[in-house]
Amino acid sequence: MTESTTNAGHYSVMLAESVDGLAIRQDGIYVDCTFGRGGHSRTILNQLGPDGRLMAIDQDPEAVQYAQQYFKDDRFQIQQGSFECLAQYCEQRDWLGKVDGVLIDLGVSSPQLDQAERGFSFMRSGPLDMRMNPESGLSAREWLKQIDEKTLAQVLRQYGEEKFSGRIARQIKEAVAADGLHTTKELAELVSKATPKKDKNKHPATRTFQAIRIAVNRELDVLKTVLEASVEVLAPGGRLSVISFHSLEDRIVKQFIRDQSRIRDLFPDSPVQLEVVEPVLRKVGKPVFPTEEECQENPRSRSAVLRIAERI
């Protein structure tokens, strides 16, 4: 077992790099927005002194249960819910403007991918679910029943960058209308048949599964919200450390850090300068990518990108 794995079999991508990016202070206050199985949280706790504090957030009941069972530490608390509510959770603790570091790992945890019943993976047959919190919201199948073909094609194209989105959307809607498509295996097979030209290095269902998962969990909207909230909760000098796993996420993170690092005119089209916003973040270093050794040990880390910023 490496330092990047836990007893639950979850591999924390760029563990050392992302935590090092927080520049941990022993008496600091930190938030791990995506607890998973606690790899990042455990590493942060190991660097905190007796007066340090760490809140971890996760909407997955299994992750919360794991934290309650294995993280018995007075400096640690687990919050069940979406990291979309970061500002609210910090306000409840009187932490607004006092947090020294926020870490966000946007990857789906290995236990979620590996458990067929969660419905995330096209490699295992399970119910079409894909919810981060299986106790809340619509499952993937329920969502597919409600959405129209044109919108589904747009989702596959926008969130999955799927070239054959129209063809795949049409066949999905036909299958759902005929009361088919109950499992991840059925969806993966349908997409494979609907894809006339296949990528040699990627399963044809990869993009479709990514797009549906993003839509079901509102992932990109939630990401934008938590990034905005991070500025509100961070103390001056506090660090933001974000690991993205596909270009859509990374583009949002990159643009957010860039925009928050510039002087901005809130009314750029006005002939008179009405209001200017000073920079609130500064970019720290260049994007960080997994080492070749890590990619070999955990192929899921290959697409990861780490970006770090500091509150001014």
CSV table of C-alpha atoms in Angstrom, one decimal:
chain,number,residue,atom,x,y,z
A,1,MET,CA,0.0,0.0,0.0
A,2,THR,CA,1.4,3.4,-1.0
A,3,GLU,CA,1.0,6.7,0.9
A,4,SER,CA,-1.6,7.6,-1.7
A,5,THR,CA,-4.0,4.8,-0.9
A,6,THR,CA,-6.2,4.1,2.0
A,7,ASN,CA,-7.6,0.9,3.6
A,8,ALA,CA,-10.7,1.4,1.5
A,9,GLY,CA,-8.7,1.1,-1.7
A,10,HIS,CA,-9.0,4.7,-2.8
A,11,TYR,CA,-6.0,6.4,-4.4
A,12,SER,CA,-5.6,10.1,-3.6
A,13,VAL,CA,-4.2,11.7,-6.8
A,14,MET,CA,-1.2,14.0,-6.4
A,15,LEU,CA,-1.5,13.7,-2.7
A,16,ALA,CA,1.8,15.2,-1.6
A,17,GLU,CA,1.7,18.0,-4.3
A,18,SER,CA,-1.9,19.1,-3.5
A,19,VAL,CA,-1.3,19.2,0.3
A,20,ASP,CA,2.1,20.9,-0.1
A,21,GLY,CA,0.3,23.5,-2.1
A,22,LEU,CA,-1.7,24.5,0.9
A,23,ALA,CA,1.5,25.4,2.8
A,24,ILE,CA,0.1,24.0,6.0
A,25,ARG,CA,0.4,25.9,9.3
A,26,GLN,CA,0.3,23.8,12.4
A,27,ASP,CA,-2.4,26.0,14.0
A,28,GLY,CA,-4.3,26.7,10.8
A,29,ILE,CA,-7.9,26.0,9.7
A,30,TYR,CA,-8.4,23.8,6.6
A,31,VAL,CA,-11.2,22.4,4.5
A,32,ASP,CA,-11.0,19.2,2.5
A,33,CYS,CA,-14.1,19.7,0.2
A,34,THR,CA,-14.0,16.1,-1.1
A,35,PHE,CA,-13.3,13.7,1.7
A,36,GLY,CA,-13.6,10.5,-0.4
A,37,ARG,CA,-11.8,8.0,1.8
A,38,GLY,CA,-9.7,10.6,3.6
A,39,GLY,CA,-6.3,10.4,1.9
A,40,HIS,CA,-5.9,14.2,1.7
A,41,SER,CA,-7.6,14.7,5.1
A,42,ARG,CA,-5.2,12.3,6.8
A,43,THR,CA,-2.2,14.0,5.3
A,44,ILE,CA,-3.4,17.4,6.4
A,45,LEU,CA,-4.0,16.1,10.0
A,46,ASN,CA,-0.5,14.7,10.1
A,47,GLN,CA,0.9,18.2,9.6
A,48,LEU,CA,-1.5,20.0,12.0
A,49,GLY,CA,-0.6,20.7,15.6
A,50,PRO,CA,-3.0,20.4,18.5
A,51,ASP,CA,-4.6,23.7,17.8
A,52,GLY,CA,-5.2,23.1,14.1
A,53,ARG,CA,-8.6,22.3,12.7
A,54,LEU,CA,-9.9,20.4,9.6
A,55,MET,CA,-13.4,20.1,8.3
A,56,ALA,CA,-14.0,17.6,5.5
A,57,ILE,CA,-17.1,17.7,3.3
A,58,ASP,CA,-18.7,14.8,1.3
A,59,GLN,CA,-22.2,14.2,0.1
A,60,ASP,CA,-21.7,10.5,-0.2
A,61,PRO,CA,-23.2,8.7,2.9
A,62,GLU,CA,-20.6,5.9,2.6
A,63,ALA,CA,-17.7,8.4,2.7
A,64,VAL,CA,-19.3,10.1,5.8
A,65,GLN,CA,-19.7,6.8,7.5
A,66,TYR,CA,-16.1,5.9,6.8
A,67,ALA,CA,-14.9,9.2,8.3
A,68,GLN,CA,-17.0,8.7,11.4
A,69,GLN,CA,-15.5,5.2,11.9
A,70,TYR,CA,-11.9,5.8,11.1
A,71,PHE,CA,-11.2,9.5,11.8
A,72,LYS,CA,-11.7,9.9,15.5
A,73,ASP,CA,-9.7,13.1,16.1
A,74,ASP,CA,-10.7,16.1,18.1
A,75,ARG,CA,-9.2,18.4,15.4
A,76,PHE,CA,-11.4,16.8,12.7
A,77,GLN,CA,-15.1,17.1,11.8
A,78,ILE,CA,-17.0,15.6,8.8
A,79,GLN,CA,-19.8,17.5,7.2
A,80,GLN,CA,-22.3,15.6,5.0
A,81,GLY,CA,-23.5,17.7,2.1
A,82,SER,CA,-22.3,19.3,-1.1
A,83,PHE,CA,-19.2,21.5,-1.2
A,84,GLU,CA,-21.5,23.9,-3.0
A,85,CYS,CA,-22.4,24.9,0.6
A,86,LEU,CA,-18.8,25.7,1.6
A,87,ALA,CA,-19.6,29.3,2.6
A,88,GLN,CA,-22.6,28.2,4.7
A,89,TYR,CA,-20.7,25.5,6.5
A,90,CYS,CA,-17.8,27.9,7.3
A,91,GLU,CA,-20.3,30.6,8.5
A,92,GLN,CA,-21.9,28.1,10.9
A,93,ARG,CA,-18.4,27.6,12.4
A,94,ASP,CA,-17.5,31.3,12.4
A,95,TRP,CA,-14.8,30.6,9.9
A,96,LEU,CA,-15.6,33.1,7.1
A,97,GLY,CA,-12.4,34.8,6.2
A,98,LYS,CA,-10.4,32.7,8.6
A,99,VAL,CA,-9.7,29.5,6.6
A,100,ASP,CA,-6.0,28.9,5.8
A,101,GLY,CA,-6.5,26.3,3.0
A,102,VAL,CA,-9.2,24.8,0.8
A,103,LEU,CA,-8.5,21.6,-1.1
A,104,ILE,CA,-10.8,20.4,-3.8
A,105,ASP,CA,-10.3,17.0,-5.5
A,106,LEU,CA,-12.8,16.9,-8.3
A,107,GLY,CA,-12.3,13.2,-9.2
A,108,VAL,CA,-14.9,10.5,-8.6
A,109,SER,CA,-13.6,8.3,-5.8
A,110,SER,CA,-12.4,4.8,-6.5
A,111,PRO,CA,-15.0,3.1,-4.3
A,112,GLN,CA,-17.7,4.9,-6.3
A,113,LEU,CA,-16.3,3.8,-9.6
A,114,ASP,CA,-15.6,0.3,-8.4
A,115,GLN,CA,-19.0,-0.4,-6.8
A,116,ALA,CA,-21.3,-1.5,-9.6
A,117,GLU,CA,-24.4,-0.6,-7.7
A,118,ARG,CA,-23.4,3.1,-7.8
A,119,GLY,CA,-23.8,3.1,-11.6
A,120,PHE,CA,-20.7,5.2,-12.4
A,121,SER,CA,-18.7,2.7,-14.4
A,122,PHE,CA,-19.3,1.3,-17.9
A,123,MET,CA,-16.9,-1.5,-17.0
A,124,ARG,CA,-19.3,-3.0,-14.4
A,125,SER,CA,-23.0,-3.7,-14.8
A,126,GLY,CA,-25.1,-1.9,-12.3
A,127,PRO,CA,-28.2,0.3,-12.1
A,128,LEU,CA,-28.1,3.6,-14.1
A,129,ASP,CA,-27.6,5.9,-11.1
A,130,MET,CA,-24.5,8.0,-11.1
A,131,ARG,CA,-25.5,10.3,-8.2
A,132,MET,CA,-22.8,11.3,-5.8
A,133,ASN,CA,-25.4,11.2,-3.1
A,134,PRO,CA,-27.7,8.3,-3.9
A,135,GLU,CA,-30.3,9.6,-1.4
A,136,SER,CA,-30.9,12.9,-3.2
A,137,GLY,CA,-31.9,14.0,-6.7
A,138,LEU,CA,-32.7,12.1,-9.9
A,139,SER,CA,-30.8,8.9,-10.9
A,140,ALA,CA,-29.3,8.9,-14.4
A,141,ARG,CA,-32.1,6.8,-15.7
A,142,GLU,CA,-34.8,9.1,-14.3
A,143,TRP,CA,-32.9,12.0,-15.7
A,144,LEU,CA,-32.7,10.4,-19.2
A,145,LYS,CA,-36.5,9.7,-19.1
A,146,GLN,CA,-37.2,13.4,-18.4
A,147,ILE,CA,-34.8,15.1,-20.8
A,148,ASP,CA,-35.7,15.6,-24.5
A,149,GLU,CA,-33.5,14.3,-27.3
A,150,LYS,CA,-32.2,17.7,-28.5
A,151,THR,CA,-31.1,18.8,-25.0
A,152,LEU,CA,-29.5,15.4,-24.4
A,153,ALA,CA,-27.5,15.7,-27.6
A,154,GLN,CA,-26.4,19.2,-26.4
A,155,VAL,CA,-25.3,17.7,-23.0
A,156,LEU,CA,-23.3,14.9,-24.6
A,157,ARG,CA,-21.6,17.4,-26.9
A,158,GLN,CA,-20.9,20.1,-24.3
A,159,TYR,CA,-20.1,18.0,-21.3
A,160,GLY,CA,-18.6,14.9,-23.0
A,161,GLU,CA,-17.2,16.6,-26.1
A,162,GLU,CA,-18.9,13.7,-28.0
A,163,LYS,CA,-18.7,13.9,-31.8
A,164,PHE,CA,-21.6,11.6,-32.3
A,165,SER,CA,-23.9,13.2,-29.8
A,166,GLY,CA,-27.0,13.4,-32.0
A,167,ARG,CA,-26.9,9.7,-33.0
A,168,ILE,CA,-26.2,8.6,-29.5
A,169,ALA,CA,-29.0,10.8,-28.0
A,170,ARG,CA,-31.5,9.5,-30.5
A,171,GLN,CA,-30.8,5.9,-29.7
A,172,ILE,CA,-30.8,6.5,-25.9
A,173,LYS,CA,-34.2,8.2,-26.1
A,174,GLU,CA,-35.6,5.3,-28.3
A,175,ALA,CA,-34.3,2.7,-25.8
A,176,VAL,CA,-35.7,4.6,-22.8
A,177,ALA,CA,-39.1,5.1,-24.5
A,178,ALA,CA,-39.3,1.3,-25.1
A,179,ASP,CA,-38.7,0.8,-21.3
A,180,GLY,CA,-35.1,-0.4,-21.9
A,181,LEU,CA,-31.8,0.9,-20.6
A,182,HIS,CA,-31.8,0.0,-17.0
A,183,THR,CA,-28.2,-0.8,-16.4
A,184,THR,CA,-24.7,0.7,-17.1
A,185,LYS,CA,-23.8,-2.3,-19.3
A,186,GLU,CA,-26.9,-1.7,-21.5
A,187,LEU,CA,-26.0,2.0,-21.9
A,188,ALA,CA,-22.3,1.2,-22.6
A,189,GLU,CA,-23.3,-1.4,-25.3
A,190,LEU,CA,-25.8,1.0,-26.9
A,191,VAL,CA,-23.2,3.8,-27.1
A,192,SER,CA,-20.7,1.4,-28.5
A,193,LYS,CA,-23.1,0.3,-31.3
A,194,ALA,CA,-24.1,3.9,-32.0
A,195,THR,CA,-20.4,5.0,-32.4
A,196,PRO,CA,-19.3,4.5,-36.0
A,197,LYS,CA,-15.7,5.5,-35.4
A,198,LYS,CA,-14.0,4.3,-32.3
A,199,ASP,CA,-11.0,5.7,-30.5
A,200,LYS,CA,-8.3,3.0,-30.1
A,201,ASN,CA,-7.3,4.2,-26.6
A,202,LYS,CA,-10.7,5.0,-25.1
A,203,HIS,CA,-13.9,3.1,-24.6
A,204,PRO,CA,-16.6,4.6,-26.8
A,205,ALA,CA,-18.9,5.1,-23.8
A,206,THR,CA,-16.4,7.2,-21.8
A,207,ARG,CA,-17.6,10.6,-23.0
A,208,THR,CA,-21.3,9.8,-22.7
A,209,PHE,CA,-20.9,8.5,-19.1
A,210,GLN,CA,-18.9,11.6,-18.2
A,211,ALA,CA,-21.5,13.9,-19.7
A,212,ILE,CA,-24.5,12.3,-18.0
A,213,ARG,CA,-22.7,12.1,-14.7
A,214,ILE,CA,-21.8,15.8,-14.9
A,215,ALA,CA,-25.4,16.7,-15.7
A,216,VAL,CA,-27.0,14.5,-13.1
A,217,ASN,CA,-24.8,16.0,-10.3
A,218,ARG,CA,-24.7,19.6,-11.7
A,219,GLU,CA,-20.9,19.3,-11.4
A,220,LEU,CA,-19.8,22.4,-13.3
A,221,ASP,CA,-22.3,24.7,-11.7
A,222,VAL,CA,-21.3,23.4,-8.3
A,223,LEU,CA,-17.7,23.9,-9.1
A,224,LYS,CA,-18.2,27.5,-10.0
A,225,THR,CA,-20.1,28.1,-6.8
A,226,VAL,CA,-17.4,26.5,-4.6
A,227,LEU,CA,-14.7,28.5,-6.3
A,228,GLU,CA,-16.5,31.7,-5.6
A,229,ALA,CA,-17.1,30.6,-2.0
A,230,SER,CA,-13.4,29.8,-1.5
A,231,VAL,CA,-12.5,33.5,-1.9
A,232,GLU,CA,-15.1,34.3,0.8
A,233,VAL,CA,-13.9,31.8,3.3
A,234,LEU,CA,-10.1,32.1,2.8
A,235,ALA,CA,-8.0,34.3,5.1
A,236,PRO,CA,-5.4,36.6,3.6
A,237,GLY,CA,-2.5,34.3,2.6
A,238,GLY,CA,-4.8,31.2,2.6
A,239,ARG,CA,-4.3,28.7,-0.2
A,240,LEU,CA,-6.7,27.2,-2.7
A,241,SER,CA,-5.6,23.8,-4.2
A,242,VAL,CA,-7.8,22.3,-6.9
A,243,ILE,CA,-7.3,19.0,-8.8
A,244,SER,CA,-9.3,18.7,-12.0
A,245,PHE,CA,-9.7,15.6,-14.2
A,246,HIS,CA,-11.0,16.8,-17.5
A,247,SER,CA,-10.7,19.9,-19.7
A,248,LEU,CA,-14.1,21.3,-18.8
A,249,GLU,CA,-13.3,21.4,-15.1
A,250,ASP,CA,-9.8,22.6,-15.6
A,251,ARG,CA,-10.9,25.4,-17.9
A,252,ILE,CA,-13.3,26.7,-15.2
A,253,VAL,CA,-10.6,26.6,-12.5
A,254,LYS,CA,-7.9,28.2,-14.8
A,255,GLN,CA,-10.3,31.0,-15.8
A,256,PHE,CA,-11.5,31.6,-12.3
A,257,ILE,CA,-7.9,32.0,-10.9
A,258,ARG,CA,-7.0,34.2,-13.9
A,259,ASP,CA,-10.0,36.5,-13.5
A,260,GLN,CA,-9.6,36.8,-9.7
A,261,SER,CA,-5.9,37.6,-10.2
A,262,ARG,CA,-6.7,40.7,-12.3
A,263,ILE,CA,-8.0,44.2,-11.7
A,264,ARG,CA,-11.6,43.9,-13.1
A,265,ASP,CA,-13.9,46.6,-14.4
A,266,LEU,CA,-17.5,45.5,-13.4
A,267,PHE,CA,-19.0,47.6,-16.2
A,268,PRO,CA,-16.6,47.3,-19.1
A,269,ASP,CA,-19.0,48.6,-21.7
A,270,SER,CA,-19.7,51.9,-19.8
A,271,PRO,CA,-17.9,55.0,-21.2
A,272,VAL,CA,-17.3,56.0,-17.6
A,273,GLN,CA,-15.4,53.8,-15.2
A,274,LEU,CA,-18.1,53.0,-12.5
A,275,GLU,CA,-16.5,50.3,-10.4
A,276,VAL,CA,-13.2,48.5,-10.4
A,277,VAL,CA,-12.5,45.3,-8.4
A,278,GLU,CA,-9.0,44.7,-7.1
A,279,PRO,CA,-7.4,41.2,-7.5
A,280,VAL,CA,-8.3,38.8,-4.6
A,281,LEU,CA,-6.1,35.9,-5.7
A,282,ARG,CA,-2.6,35.3,-7.0
A,283,LYS,CA,-1.6,32.3,-9.0
A,284,VAL,CA,1.0,30.1,-7.2
A,285,GLY,CA,3.4,28.4,-9.6
A,286,LYS,CA,2.5,26.6,-12.8
A,287,PRO,CA,0.0,23.8,-13.3
A,288,VAL,CA,1.2,20.5,-11.7
A,289,PHE,CA,0.7,17.1,-13.4
A,290,PRO,CA,1.1,13.6,-12.0
A,291,THR,CA,4.5,12.0,-12.3
A,292,GLU,CA,5.0,9.2,-14.7
A,293,GLU,CA,5.4,6.8,-11.8
A,294,GLU,CA,2.0,7.9,-10.4
A,295,CYS,CA,0.3,7.4,-13.7
A,296,GLN,CA,1.7,3.9,-14.0
A,297,GLU,CA,0.6,3.1,-10.5
A,298,ASN,CA,-2.8,4.6,-10.9
A,299,PRO,CA,-3.9,5.1,-14.6
A,300,ARG,CA,-6.9,7.1,-13.4
A,301,SER,CA,-4.6,9.9,-12.5
A,302,ARG,CA,-3.3,10.5,-16.1
A,303,SER,CA,-5.7,13.3,-16.9
A,304,ALA,CA,-5.3,15.2,-13.5
A,305,VAL,CA,-4.2,18.8,-13.3
A,306,LEU,CA,-3.4,20.6,-10.0
A,307,ARG,CA,-3.7,24.4,-9.8
A,308,ILE,CA,-2.9,26.5,-6.7
A,309,ALA,CA,-3.8,30.1,-5.8
A,310,GLU,CA,-3.4,32.3,-2.7
A,311,ARG,CA,-5.8,34.8,-1.2
A,312,ILE,CA,-4.4,38.3,-1.3
